[in-house]
Amino acid sequence: MIPKKCDIVLPIYNRPNYVRECINSILQNSTNCSYNLYLVDDASDSYTHNFLEQFQLEYKKISLHQHSINLGFIRSCNFGAALGNSPYVLLINSD
């Protein structure tokens, strides 16, 4: 398996409309890139989590990780960055 060149970490706490736009933008503008997209659900409501699960099911590059309690943006970024092993990490906020 060829290692990915970049890990993209997207911490999420609700606001699925912004998240949808952000994920779609990443997917549309990175068609020739080698990356993993880590969605870090920071204890969002069930509607948002179910919405995120659909992205994970549809795209192999996306993996979803859920916190049982809200850890905040910085801890979610650190958690997501630790998931990958690529030489580069991109932290992105959906809003």
Coordinates of C-alpha atoms in Angstrom, one line a residue:
M1 CA 0.0 0.0 0.0
I2 CA 1.4 3.4 -1.0
P3 CA 1.4 5.8 2.0
K4 CA -0.7 8.9 1.7
K5 CA 1.2 12.2 1.4
C6 CA -1.2 14.3 3.5
D7 CA -3.6 13.7 6.4
I8 CA -6.5 16.2 6.6
V9 CA -8.1 16.6 10.0
L10 CA -11.5 18.1 10.2
P11 CA -12.8 18.5 13.8
I12 CA -16.6 18.7 13.9
Y13 CA -19.2 19.8 16.4
N14 CA -22.6 19.9 14.8
R15 CA -23.3 22.5 12.0
P16 CA -23.8 19.9 9.3
N17 CA -24.4 22.4 6.5
Y18 CA -21.0 24.0 6.9
V19 CA -19.4 20.5 7.3
R20 CA -21.1 19.3 4.0
E21 CA -19.7 22.3 2.1
C22 CA -16.3 21.8 3.6
I23 CA -16.1 18.1 2.8
N24 CA -17.5 18.6 -0.7
S25 CA -14.9 21.3 -1.4
I26 CA -12.1 19.0 -0.3
L27 CA -13.4 16.1 -2.4
Q28 CA -13.9 18.3 -5.5
N29 CA -10.6 20.1 -5.3
S30 CA -8.3 17.3 -4.5
T31 CA -9.1 14.7 -7.1
N32 CA -5.4 14.1 -8.0
C33 CA -4.1 14.2 -4.4
S34 CA -3.0 11.4 -2.1
Y35 CA -4.6 12.0 1.3
N36 CA -6.7 10.6 4.1
L37 CA -9.5 12.7 5.5
Y38 CA -10.1 12.2 9.2
L39 CA -13.5 13.5 10.5
V40 CA -13.3 14.0 14.2
D41 CA -16.8 14.2 15.6
D42 CA -16.4 16.1 18.9
A43 CA -19.6 14.7 20.5
S44 CA -22.0 16.1 18.0
D45 CA -25.7 15.4 18.1
S46 CA -27.0 12.1 16.6
Y47 CA -28.3 13.9 13.4
T48 CA -24.8 15.3 12.7
H49 CA -23.1 11.9 13.5
N50 CA -25.5 10.0 11.2
F51 CA -24.8 12.6 8.4
L52 CA -21.0 12.0 8.9
E53 CA -21.4 8.3 8.7
Q54 CA -22.9 8.6 5.2
F55 CA -19.7 10.3 4.0
Q56 CA -17.6 7.6 5.5
L57 CA -19.6 4.9 3.8
E58 CA -19.4 6.6 0.4
Y59 CA -15.7 7.6 0.3
K60 CA -12.7 5.3 1.1
K61 CA -10.5 8.3 1.9
I62 CA -12.7 9.4 4.8
S63 CA -12.6 7.9 8.2
L64 CA -14.9 9.0 11.1
H65 CA -13.9 9.1 14.7
Q66 CA -16.3 10.1 17.5
H67 CA -15.6 11.4 21.0
S68 CA -18.1 10.6 23.7
I69 CA -17.6 14.0 25.3
N70 CA -16.7 17.3 23.8
L71 CA -12.9 17.8 24.0
G72 CA -12.7 21.1 22.1
F73 CA -11.1 22.1 18.9
I74 CA -7.4 21.8 19.9
R75 CA -7.7 18.4 21.4
S76 CA -9.7 17.2 18.5
C77 CA -7.0 18.5 16.1
N78 CA -4.3 16.7 18.1
F79 CA -6.4 13.5 18.2
G80 CA -6.9 13.6 14.5
A81 CA -3.2 14.4 13.7
A82 CA -2.2 11.3 15.8
L83 CA -4.4 9.0 13.6
G84 CA -2.3 9.3 10.5
N85 CA 1.3 8.7 9.5
S86 CA 1.7 11.0 6.5
P87 CA 4.6 13.5 6.4
Y88 CA 2.1 16.4 6.2
V89 CA -1.0 17.3 8.3
L90 CA -3.6 19.8 7.3
L91 CA -5.9 21.1 10.0
I92 CA -9.1 22.6 8.7
N93 CA -12.2 24.1 10.2
S94 CA -15.5 23.8 8.5
D95 CA -16.6 27.3 9.2

